[in-house]
Coordinates of C-alpha atoms in Angstrom, one line a residue:
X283 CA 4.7 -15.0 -11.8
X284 CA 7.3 -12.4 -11.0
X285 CA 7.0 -9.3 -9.1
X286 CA 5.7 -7.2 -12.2
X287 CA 3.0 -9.6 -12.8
X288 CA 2.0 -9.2 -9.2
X289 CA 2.1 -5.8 -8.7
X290 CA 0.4 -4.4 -12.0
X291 CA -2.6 -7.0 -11.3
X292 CA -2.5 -5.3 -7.5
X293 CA -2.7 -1.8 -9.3
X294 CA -5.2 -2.3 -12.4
X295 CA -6.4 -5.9 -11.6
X296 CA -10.1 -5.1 -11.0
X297 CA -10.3 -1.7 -12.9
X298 CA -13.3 -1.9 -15.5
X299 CA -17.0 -1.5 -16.6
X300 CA -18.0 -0.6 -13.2
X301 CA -15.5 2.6 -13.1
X302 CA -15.6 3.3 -17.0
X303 CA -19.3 2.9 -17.9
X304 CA -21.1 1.9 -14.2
X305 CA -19.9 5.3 -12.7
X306 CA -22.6 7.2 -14.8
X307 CA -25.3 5.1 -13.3
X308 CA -23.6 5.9 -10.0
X309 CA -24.3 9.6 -10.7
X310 CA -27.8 9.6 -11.9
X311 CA -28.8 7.5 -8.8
X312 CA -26.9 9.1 -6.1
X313 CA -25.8 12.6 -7.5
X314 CA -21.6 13.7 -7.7
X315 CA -21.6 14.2 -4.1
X316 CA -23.2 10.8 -2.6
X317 CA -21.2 8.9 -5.5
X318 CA -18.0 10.2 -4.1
X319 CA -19.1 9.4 -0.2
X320 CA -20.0 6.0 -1.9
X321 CA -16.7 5.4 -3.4
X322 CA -14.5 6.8 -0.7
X323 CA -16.5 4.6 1.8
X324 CA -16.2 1.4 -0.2
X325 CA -12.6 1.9 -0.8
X326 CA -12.1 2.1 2.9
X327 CA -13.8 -1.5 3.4
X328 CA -11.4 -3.2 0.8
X329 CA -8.7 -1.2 2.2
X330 CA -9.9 -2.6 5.8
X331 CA -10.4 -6.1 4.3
X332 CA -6.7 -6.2 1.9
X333 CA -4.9 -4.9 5.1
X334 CA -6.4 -8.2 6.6
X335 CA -6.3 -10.7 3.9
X336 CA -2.0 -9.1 3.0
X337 CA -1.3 -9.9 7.1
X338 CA -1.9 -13.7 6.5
X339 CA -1.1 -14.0 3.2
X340 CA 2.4 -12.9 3.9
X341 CA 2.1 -15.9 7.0
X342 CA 1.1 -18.0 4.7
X343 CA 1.2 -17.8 1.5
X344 CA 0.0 -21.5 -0.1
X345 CA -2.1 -22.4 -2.1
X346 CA -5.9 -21.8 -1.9
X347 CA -5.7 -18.0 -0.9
X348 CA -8.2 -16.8 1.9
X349 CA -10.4 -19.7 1.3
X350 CA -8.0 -22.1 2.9
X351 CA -7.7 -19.4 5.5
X352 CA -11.2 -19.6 6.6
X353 CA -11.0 -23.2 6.5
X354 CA -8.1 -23.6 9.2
X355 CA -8.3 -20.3 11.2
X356 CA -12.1 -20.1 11.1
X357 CA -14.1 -23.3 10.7
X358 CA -13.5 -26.0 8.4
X359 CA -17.2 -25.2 7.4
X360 CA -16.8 -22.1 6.9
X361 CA -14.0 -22.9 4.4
X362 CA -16.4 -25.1 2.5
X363 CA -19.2 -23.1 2.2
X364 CA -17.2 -20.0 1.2
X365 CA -15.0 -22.2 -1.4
X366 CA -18.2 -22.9 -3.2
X367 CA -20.2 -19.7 -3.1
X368 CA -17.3 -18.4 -4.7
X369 CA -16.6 -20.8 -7.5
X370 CA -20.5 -21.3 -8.3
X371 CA -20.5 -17.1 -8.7
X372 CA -17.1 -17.2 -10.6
X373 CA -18.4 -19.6 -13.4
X374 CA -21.5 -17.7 -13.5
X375 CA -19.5 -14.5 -14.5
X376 CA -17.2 -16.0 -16.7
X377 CA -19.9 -15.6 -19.8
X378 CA -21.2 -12.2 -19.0
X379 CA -17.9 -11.4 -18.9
X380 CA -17.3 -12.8 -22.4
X381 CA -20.8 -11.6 -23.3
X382 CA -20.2 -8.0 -22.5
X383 CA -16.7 -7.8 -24.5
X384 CA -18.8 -9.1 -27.5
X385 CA -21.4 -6.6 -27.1
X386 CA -18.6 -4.3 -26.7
X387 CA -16.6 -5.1 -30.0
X388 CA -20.6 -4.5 -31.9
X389 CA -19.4 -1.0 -31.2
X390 CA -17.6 -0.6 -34.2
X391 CA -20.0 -3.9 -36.3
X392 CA -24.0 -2.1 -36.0
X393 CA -25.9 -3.6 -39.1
X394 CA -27.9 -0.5 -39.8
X395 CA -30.6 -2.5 -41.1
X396 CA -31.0 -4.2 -37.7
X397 CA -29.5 -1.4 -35.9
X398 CA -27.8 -4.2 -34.1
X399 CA -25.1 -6.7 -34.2
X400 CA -26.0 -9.3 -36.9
X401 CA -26.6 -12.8 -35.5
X402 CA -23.5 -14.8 -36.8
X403 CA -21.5 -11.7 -36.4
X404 CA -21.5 -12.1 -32.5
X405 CA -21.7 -15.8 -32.3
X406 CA -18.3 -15.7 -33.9
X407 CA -17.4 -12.9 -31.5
X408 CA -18.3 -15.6 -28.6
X409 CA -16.3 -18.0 -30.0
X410 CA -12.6 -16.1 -30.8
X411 CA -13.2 -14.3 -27.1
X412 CA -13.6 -18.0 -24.9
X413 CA -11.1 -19.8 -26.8
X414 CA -8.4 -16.5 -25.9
X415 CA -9.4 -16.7 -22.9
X416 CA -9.4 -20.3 -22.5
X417 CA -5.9 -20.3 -24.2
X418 CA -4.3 -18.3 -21.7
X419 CA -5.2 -20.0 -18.8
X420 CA -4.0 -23.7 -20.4
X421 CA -0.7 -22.0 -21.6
X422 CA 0.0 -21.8 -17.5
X423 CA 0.6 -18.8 -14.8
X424 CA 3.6 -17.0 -17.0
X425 CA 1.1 -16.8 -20.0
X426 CA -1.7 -15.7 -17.9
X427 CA 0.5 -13.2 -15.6
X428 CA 2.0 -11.4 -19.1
X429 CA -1.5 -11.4 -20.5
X430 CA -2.7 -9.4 -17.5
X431 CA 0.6 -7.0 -16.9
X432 CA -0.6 -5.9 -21.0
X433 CA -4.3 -5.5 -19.7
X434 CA -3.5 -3.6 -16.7
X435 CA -0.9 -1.3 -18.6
X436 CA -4.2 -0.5 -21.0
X437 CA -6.2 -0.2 -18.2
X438 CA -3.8 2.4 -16.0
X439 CA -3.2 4.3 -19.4
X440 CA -6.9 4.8 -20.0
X441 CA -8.3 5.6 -16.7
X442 CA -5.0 8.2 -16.6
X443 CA -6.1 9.8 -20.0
X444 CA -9.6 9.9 -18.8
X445 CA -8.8 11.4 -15.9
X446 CA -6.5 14.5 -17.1
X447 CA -9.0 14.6 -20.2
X448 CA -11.8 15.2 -18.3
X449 CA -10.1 17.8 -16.3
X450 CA -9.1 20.1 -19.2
X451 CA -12.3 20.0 -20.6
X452 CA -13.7 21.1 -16.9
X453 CA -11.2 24.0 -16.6
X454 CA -12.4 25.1 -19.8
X455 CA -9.4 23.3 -22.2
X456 CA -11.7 22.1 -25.0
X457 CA -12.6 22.9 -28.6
X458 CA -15.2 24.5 -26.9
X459 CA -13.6 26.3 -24.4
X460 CA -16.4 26.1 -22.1
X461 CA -15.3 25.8 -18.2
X462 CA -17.3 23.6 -16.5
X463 CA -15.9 23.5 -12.9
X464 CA -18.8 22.6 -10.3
X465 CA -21.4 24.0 -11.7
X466 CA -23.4 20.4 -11.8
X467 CA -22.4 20.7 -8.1
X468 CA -24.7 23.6 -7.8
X469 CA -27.5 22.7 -10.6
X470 CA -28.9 20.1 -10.5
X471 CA -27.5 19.5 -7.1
X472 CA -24.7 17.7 -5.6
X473 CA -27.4 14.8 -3.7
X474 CA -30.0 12.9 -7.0
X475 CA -33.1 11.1 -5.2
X476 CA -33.7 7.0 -5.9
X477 CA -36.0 5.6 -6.3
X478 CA -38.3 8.0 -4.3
X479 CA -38.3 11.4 -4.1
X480 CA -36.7 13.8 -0.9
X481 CA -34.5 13.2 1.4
X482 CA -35.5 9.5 1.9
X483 CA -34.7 9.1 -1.9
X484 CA -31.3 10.8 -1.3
X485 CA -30.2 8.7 1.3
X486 CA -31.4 5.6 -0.7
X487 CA -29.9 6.7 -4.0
X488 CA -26.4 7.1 -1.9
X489 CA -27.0 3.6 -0.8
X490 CA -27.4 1.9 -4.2
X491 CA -24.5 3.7 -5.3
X492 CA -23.1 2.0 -2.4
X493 CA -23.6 -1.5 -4.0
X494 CA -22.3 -0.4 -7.2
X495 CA -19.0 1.3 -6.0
X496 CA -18.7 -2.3 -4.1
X497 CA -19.3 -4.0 -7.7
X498 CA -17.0 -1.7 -9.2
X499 CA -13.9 -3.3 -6.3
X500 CA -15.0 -6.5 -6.5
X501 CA -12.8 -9.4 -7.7
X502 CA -9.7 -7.8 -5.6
X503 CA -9.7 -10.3 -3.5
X504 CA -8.0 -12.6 -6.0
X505 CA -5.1 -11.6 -5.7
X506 CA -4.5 -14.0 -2.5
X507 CA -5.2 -16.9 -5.3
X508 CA -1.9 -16.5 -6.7
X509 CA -0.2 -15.6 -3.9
X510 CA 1.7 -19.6 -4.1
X511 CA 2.3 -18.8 -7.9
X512 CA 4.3 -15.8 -7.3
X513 CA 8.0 -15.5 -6.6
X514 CA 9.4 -14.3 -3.4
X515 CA 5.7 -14.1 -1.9
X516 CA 5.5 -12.3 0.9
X517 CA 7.9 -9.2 -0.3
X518 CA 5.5 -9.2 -3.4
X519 CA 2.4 -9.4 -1.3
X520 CA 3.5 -6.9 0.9
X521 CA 3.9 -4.0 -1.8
X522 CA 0.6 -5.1 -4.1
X523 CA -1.2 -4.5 -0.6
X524 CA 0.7 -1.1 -0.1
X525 CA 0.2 -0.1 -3.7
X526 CA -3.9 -0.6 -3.3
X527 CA -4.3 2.5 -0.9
X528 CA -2.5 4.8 -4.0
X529 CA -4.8 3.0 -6.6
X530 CA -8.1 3.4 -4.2
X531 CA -7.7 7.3 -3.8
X532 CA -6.5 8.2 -7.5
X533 CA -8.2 5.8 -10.1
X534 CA -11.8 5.4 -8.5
X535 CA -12.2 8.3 -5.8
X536 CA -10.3 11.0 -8.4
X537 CA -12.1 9.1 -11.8
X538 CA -15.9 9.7 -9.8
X539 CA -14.8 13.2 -9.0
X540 CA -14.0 14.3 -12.4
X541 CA -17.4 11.8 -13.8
X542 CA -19.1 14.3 -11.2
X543 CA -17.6 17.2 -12.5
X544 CA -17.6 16.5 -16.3
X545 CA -22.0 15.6 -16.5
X546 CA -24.9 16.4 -14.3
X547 CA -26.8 13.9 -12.7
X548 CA -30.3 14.4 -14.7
X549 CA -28.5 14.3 -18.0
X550 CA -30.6 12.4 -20.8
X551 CA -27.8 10.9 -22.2
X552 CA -27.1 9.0 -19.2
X553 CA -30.2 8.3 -18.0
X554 CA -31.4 6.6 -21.7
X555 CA -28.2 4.6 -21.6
X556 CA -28.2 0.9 -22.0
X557 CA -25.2 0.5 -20.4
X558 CA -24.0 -2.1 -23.0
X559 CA -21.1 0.4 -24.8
X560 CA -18.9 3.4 -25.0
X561 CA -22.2 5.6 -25.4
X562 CA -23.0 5.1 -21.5
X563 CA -19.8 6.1 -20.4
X564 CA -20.3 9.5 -19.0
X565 CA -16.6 10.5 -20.4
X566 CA -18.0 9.7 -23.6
X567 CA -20.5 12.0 -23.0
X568 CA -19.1 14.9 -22.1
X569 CA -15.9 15.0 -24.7
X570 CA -18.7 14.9 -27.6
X571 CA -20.4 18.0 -26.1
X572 CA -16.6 19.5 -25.7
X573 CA -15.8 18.6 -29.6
X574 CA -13.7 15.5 -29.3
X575 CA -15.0 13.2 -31.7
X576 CA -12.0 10.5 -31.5
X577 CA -12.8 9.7 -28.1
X578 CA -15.4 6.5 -28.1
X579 CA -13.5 4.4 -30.0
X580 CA -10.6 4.5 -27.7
X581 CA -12.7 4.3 -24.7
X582 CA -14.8 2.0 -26.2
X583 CA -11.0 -0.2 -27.0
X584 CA -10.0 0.1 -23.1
X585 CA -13.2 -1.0 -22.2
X586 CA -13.1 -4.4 -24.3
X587 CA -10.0 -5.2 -23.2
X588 CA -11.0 -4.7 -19.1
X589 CA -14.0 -7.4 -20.0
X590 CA -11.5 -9.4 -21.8
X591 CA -9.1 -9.2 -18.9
X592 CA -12.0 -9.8 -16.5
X593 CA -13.2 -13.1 -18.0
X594 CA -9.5 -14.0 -18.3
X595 CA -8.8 -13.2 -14.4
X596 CA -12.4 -15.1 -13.4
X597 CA -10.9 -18.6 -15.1
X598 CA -7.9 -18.2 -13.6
X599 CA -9.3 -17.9 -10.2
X600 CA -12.0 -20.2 -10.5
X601 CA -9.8 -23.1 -11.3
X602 CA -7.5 -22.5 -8.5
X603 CA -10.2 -22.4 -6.4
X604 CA -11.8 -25.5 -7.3
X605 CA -8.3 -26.8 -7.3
X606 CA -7.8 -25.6 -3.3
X607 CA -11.4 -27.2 -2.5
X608 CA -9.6 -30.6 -3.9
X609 CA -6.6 -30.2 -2.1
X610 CA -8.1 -29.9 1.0
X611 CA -10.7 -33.1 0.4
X612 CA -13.8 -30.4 0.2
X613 CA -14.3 -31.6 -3.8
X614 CA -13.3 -34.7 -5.5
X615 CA -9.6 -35.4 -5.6
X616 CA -9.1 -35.6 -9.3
X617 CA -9.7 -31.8 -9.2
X618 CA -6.4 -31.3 -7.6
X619 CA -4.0 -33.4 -10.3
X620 CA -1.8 -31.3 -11.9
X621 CA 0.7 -31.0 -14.8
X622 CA 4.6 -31.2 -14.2
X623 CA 4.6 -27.4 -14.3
X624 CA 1.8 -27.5 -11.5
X625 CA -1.2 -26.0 -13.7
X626 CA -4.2 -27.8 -12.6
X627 CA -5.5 -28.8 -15.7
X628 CA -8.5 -30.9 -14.7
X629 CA -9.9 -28.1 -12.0
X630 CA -9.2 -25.3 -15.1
X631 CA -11.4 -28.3 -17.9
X632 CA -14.4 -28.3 -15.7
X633 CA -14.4 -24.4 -14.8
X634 CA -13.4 -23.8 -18.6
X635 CA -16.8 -25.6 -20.0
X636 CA -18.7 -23.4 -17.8
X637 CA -17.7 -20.8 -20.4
X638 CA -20.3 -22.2 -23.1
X639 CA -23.0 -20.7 -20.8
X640 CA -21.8 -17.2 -23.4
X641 CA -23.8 -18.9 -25.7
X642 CA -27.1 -18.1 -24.0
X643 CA -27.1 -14.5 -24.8
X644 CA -28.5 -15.7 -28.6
X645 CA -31.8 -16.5 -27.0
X646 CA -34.0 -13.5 -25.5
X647 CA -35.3 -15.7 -22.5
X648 CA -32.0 -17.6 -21.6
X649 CA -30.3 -13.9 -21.6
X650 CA -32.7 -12.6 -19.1
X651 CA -32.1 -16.2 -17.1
X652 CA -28.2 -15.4 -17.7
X653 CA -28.2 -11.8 -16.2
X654 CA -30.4 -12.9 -13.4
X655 CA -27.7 -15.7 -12.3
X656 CA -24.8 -13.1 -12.6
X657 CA -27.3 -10.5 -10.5
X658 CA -27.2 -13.4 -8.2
X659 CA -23.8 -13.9 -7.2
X660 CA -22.9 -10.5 -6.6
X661 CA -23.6 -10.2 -3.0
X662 CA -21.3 -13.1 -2.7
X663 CA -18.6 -10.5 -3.1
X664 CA -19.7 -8.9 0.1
X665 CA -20.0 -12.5 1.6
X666 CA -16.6 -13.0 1.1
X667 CA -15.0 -9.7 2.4
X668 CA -17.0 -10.3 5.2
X669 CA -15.7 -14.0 6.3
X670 CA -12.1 -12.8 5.1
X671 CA -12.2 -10.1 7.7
X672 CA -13.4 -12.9 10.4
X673 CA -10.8 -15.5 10.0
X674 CA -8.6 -12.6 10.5
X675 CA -10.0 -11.8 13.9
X676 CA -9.7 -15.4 14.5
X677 CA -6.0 -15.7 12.8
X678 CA -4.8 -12.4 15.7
X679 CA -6.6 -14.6 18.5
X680 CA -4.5 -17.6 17.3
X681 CA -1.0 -16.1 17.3
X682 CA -1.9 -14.4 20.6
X683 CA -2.7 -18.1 21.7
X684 CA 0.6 -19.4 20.5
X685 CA 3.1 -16.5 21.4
X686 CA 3.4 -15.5 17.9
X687 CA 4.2 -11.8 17.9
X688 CA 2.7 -10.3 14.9
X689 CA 4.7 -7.3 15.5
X690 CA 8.3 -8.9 14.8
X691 CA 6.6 -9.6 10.9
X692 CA 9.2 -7.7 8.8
X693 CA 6.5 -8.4 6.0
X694 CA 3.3 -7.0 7.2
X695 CA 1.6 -5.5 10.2
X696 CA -0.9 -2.9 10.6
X697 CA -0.9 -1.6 13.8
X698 CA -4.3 -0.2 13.6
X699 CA -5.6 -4.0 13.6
X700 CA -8.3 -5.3 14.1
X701 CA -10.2 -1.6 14.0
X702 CA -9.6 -2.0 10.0
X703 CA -10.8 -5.1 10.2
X704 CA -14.0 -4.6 12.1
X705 CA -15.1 -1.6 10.1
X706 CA -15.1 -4.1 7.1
X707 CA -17.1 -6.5 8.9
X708 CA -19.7 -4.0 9.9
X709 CA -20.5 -2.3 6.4
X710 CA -20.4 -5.8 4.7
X711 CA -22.8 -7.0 7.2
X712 CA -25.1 -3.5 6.4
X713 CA -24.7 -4.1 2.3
X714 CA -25.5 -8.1 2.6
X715 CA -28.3 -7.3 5.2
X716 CA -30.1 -4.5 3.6
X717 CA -29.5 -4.5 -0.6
X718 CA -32.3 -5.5 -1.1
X719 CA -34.1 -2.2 0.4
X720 CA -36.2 -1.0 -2.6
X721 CA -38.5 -4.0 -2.3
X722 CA -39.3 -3.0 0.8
X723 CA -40.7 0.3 -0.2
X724 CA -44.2 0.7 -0.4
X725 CA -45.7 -0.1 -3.9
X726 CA -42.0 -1.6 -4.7
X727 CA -42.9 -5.0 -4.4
X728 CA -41.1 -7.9 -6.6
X729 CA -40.9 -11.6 -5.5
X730 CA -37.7 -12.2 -8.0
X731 CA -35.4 -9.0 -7.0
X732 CA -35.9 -10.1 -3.6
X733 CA -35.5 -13.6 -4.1
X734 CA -31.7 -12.1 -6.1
X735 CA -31.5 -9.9 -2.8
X736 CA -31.1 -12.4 -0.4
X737 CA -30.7 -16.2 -1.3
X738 CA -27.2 -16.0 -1.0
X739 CA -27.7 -16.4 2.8
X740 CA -29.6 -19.3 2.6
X741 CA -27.4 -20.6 0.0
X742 CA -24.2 -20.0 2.3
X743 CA -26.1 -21.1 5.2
X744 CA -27.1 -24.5 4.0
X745 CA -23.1 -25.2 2.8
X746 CA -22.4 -24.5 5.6
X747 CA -24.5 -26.5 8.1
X748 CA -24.8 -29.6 5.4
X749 CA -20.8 -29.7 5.8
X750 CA -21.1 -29.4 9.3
X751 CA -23.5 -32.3 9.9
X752 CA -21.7 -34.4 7.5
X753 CA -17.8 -34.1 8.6
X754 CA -18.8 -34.8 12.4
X755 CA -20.3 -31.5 13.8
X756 CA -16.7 -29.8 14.9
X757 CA -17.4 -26.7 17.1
X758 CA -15.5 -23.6 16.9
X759 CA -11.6 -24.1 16.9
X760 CA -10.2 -22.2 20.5
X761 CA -7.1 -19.8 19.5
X762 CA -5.1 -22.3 21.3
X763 CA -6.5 -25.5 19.1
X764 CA -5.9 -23.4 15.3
X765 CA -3.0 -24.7 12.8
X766 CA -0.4 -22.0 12.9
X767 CA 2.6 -23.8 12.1
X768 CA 2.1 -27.1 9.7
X769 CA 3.1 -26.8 5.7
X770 CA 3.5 -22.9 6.4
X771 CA 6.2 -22.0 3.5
X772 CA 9.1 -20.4 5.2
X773 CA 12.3 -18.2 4.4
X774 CA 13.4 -20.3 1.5
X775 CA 10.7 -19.2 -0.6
X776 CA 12.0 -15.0 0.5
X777 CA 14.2 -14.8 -2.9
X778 CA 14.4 -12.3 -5.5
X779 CA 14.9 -14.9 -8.4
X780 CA 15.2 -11.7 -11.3
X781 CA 16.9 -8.8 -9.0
X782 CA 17.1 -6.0 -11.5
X783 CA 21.1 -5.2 -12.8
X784 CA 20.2 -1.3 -14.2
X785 CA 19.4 1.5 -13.4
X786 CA 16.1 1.3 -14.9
X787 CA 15.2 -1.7 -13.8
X788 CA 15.9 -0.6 -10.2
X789 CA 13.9 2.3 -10.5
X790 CA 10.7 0.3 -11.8
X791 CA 11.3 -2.0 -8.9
X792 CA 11.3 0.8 -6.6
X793 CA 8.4 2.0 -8.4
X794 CA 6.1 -1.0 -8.5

């Protein structure tokens, strides 16, 4: 991939459902004001945990992204375990993924008879949407990297026109000419209670909005997967880490503003909404009250392609994932043969049958079985910014060990390191610890949400300690014993292969 592939997937990569449609249930359960704290405090934990994962992918930028990482600068273990929680979570989401843009595309295909989508209509959905997405990944990195510099160009276009949209019809700039401002600030109120009512069901309602401003980020830790597919690495890695403070603070903490501006927090619409389509975006909602009838359908477009690019991003990384694991002897070895243009077309087979699983969604109890296992996985998210935060901690301790001056990087270096760091670690410990709260609540009680909750930890644990027992029970590396020097790529990979010749190409370097 070049640098443009790079840095739009930095700047759009994981923009989707979760800001477009998820931000309204953000506001009914938390209110505009504890949806902002929500998204501003979530953006500073990816921001803590990028500034990490950037530092060593810019040491080292091979193949197997922060899962190798863990695996030489943490615990060989530790690798494992994380290596598989993460692949087992990434095939599970590839078919909601293609499940959702299907649902999505219904939009415009509602047999009024059913008031549905017909049957064969959305098996043949299914079908065109996995082989795409299939069909990118086996056409190699270039195909993949253009397919997602479109998506994100879609993506940053949409969430743009949202954005300004939704501020002209706040100030009063619609058909209707009705200003808005922050009068939902005021009435209902700027805090909503969740599940229970008064203060204890404000503070909860800000903490589930927590976990879904964390769902809406997750996924940009990918990015350190193709991190040994890129050209000149570390200059690229450098500005798609630079470039995610700028896309933290306007796209998701400006987009939740304006959500919290545009609809108040008790609205029916919102709190009736499925969730499935362009109805339950809260944008949606508020330009058909303002007279702009055109709107949906171009949302509604945006939104299929961020599920399409989602599915498409969740193959990629899933294969090079199980590819890394086979590298490294952590899966069988025929997982890690390649073509001659390196795409690792056994790892991307397997991962690509896993894609089948869309099919469930035809059958009432296998759907329920399906959004279960994708509920499942998500904490893994929080798992993994976690353990990326820690091998960083251990990755400082081991240049300190070796005389490595992380200072003298012309690449990357945060000086406020490891504070960044540690403030990830803290509030991903808090989310995996206590997401399961509402169970906990008296009369609140259910085996299976708890069971979804929390068996991640076992699952992580037993990976962990199975590998440990099995590859000779190694104890914690010192920072004088960890790998900082063997297979580590070095200046010869530095080159601009396409430096731009124009003027305009010189300014969109600049610019991205």
């Amino acid at each position: 991939m070049q640098q443009r592939h790079m840095q739009m997937i930095a700047l759009a990569g994981t923009l989707g459902t979760g800001l477009f449609l998820g931000s309204g249930k953000a506001i009914v359960h938390s209110g505009p004001a504890g949806a902002l704290i929500a998204y501003c405090l979530i953006g500073s934990v990816v921001w803590g945990m990028i500034q990490s994962l950037a530092e060593m992918m810019c040491y080292a930028p091979i193949s197997g992204g922060y899962i190798h990482y863990a695996e030489r600068w943490l615990h060989p273990s530790a690798g494992f375990a994380l290596g598989w929680m993460q692949w087992y979570s990434g095939i599970i989401s590839l078919p909601t993924e293609i499940v959702s843009a299907s649902i999505i595309i219904g939009f415009w295909d509602i047999d009024p008879a059913i008031d549905d989508i017909p049957r064969s209509h959305l098996i043949a959905y299914i079908t065109v949407l996995a082989v795409l997405c299939s069909l990118i990944n086996y056409f190699g990195v270039r195909w993949f990297g253009e397919a997602e510099f479109v998506f994100a160009i879609i993506k940053i276009l949409l969430i743009l026109g949202l954005i300004i949209a939704g501020l002209v019809v706040d100030l009063g700039g619609g058909p209707d000419h009705k200003r808005i401002g922050f009068r939902y600030w005021k009435n209902p109120g700027s805090f909503a209670a969740y599940p229970v009512d008064g203060s204890v069901g404000k503070f909860a309602g800000w903490f589930t909005t927590l976990l879904q401003a964390a769902f809406s980020f997750g996924g940009v830790e990918s990015l350190a997967m193709a991190c040994a597919e890129v050209e000149n690495p570390r200059a690229n890695i450098r500005k798609a880490a630079r470039l995610l403070f700028y896309r933290i603070l306007f796209f998701y903490v400006c987009g939740i503003l304006i959500v919290g501006m545009l609809v108040p927090y008790n609205d029916a619409l919102l709190l009736n909404s499925t969730g499935d389509g362009a109805a339950a975006s809260p944008f949606v909602i508020a330009f058909n009250r303002a007279g702009i009838k055109a709107l949906p359908s171009i949302i509604n477009a945006g939104v299929l392609s961020s599920a399409f690019s989602a599915a498409d991003s969740g193959l990629y990384s899933t294969s090079r994932m199980l590819y890394g694991l086979a590298l490294r002897g952590q899966a069988p070895r025929i997982f890690a043969k390649t073509l001659k243009n390196g795409l690792p077309i056994v790892a991307l087979c397997v991962s690509t049958i896993f894609v089948a699983l869309s099919y469930m969604s035809l059958s009432n109890g296998a759907q329920t079985v399906l959004n279960w296992l994708s509920n499942l996985t998500s904490i893994a998210t929080f798992i993994c910014w976690g353990t990326i935060c820690v091998t960083f901690i251990r990755f400082k301790a081991g240049c300190e060990a070796h005389g490595i001056s992380r200072k003298e990087s012309k690449y990357f270096y945060n000086r406020f390191q490891p504070f960044p760091a540690y403030w990830a670690i803290f509030w991903c410990f808090v989310v995996v610890l206590f997401n399961g709260y509402q169970v906990f609540i008296k009369g609140m009680w259910d085996t299976s949400d708890f069971f979804i909750a929390y068996i991640n930890i076992p699952i992580v644990i037993i990976l962990f300690v199975g590998h440990w027992i099995f590859s000779g029970r190694k104890p914690f590396p010192k920072g004088s014993e960890l790998d900082m020097y063997s297979n580590i790529p070095g200046p010869e990979v530095d080159v601009d292969l396409h430096p731009p010749t124009t003027k305009l190409g010189k300014f969109f370097r600049w610019l991205l």
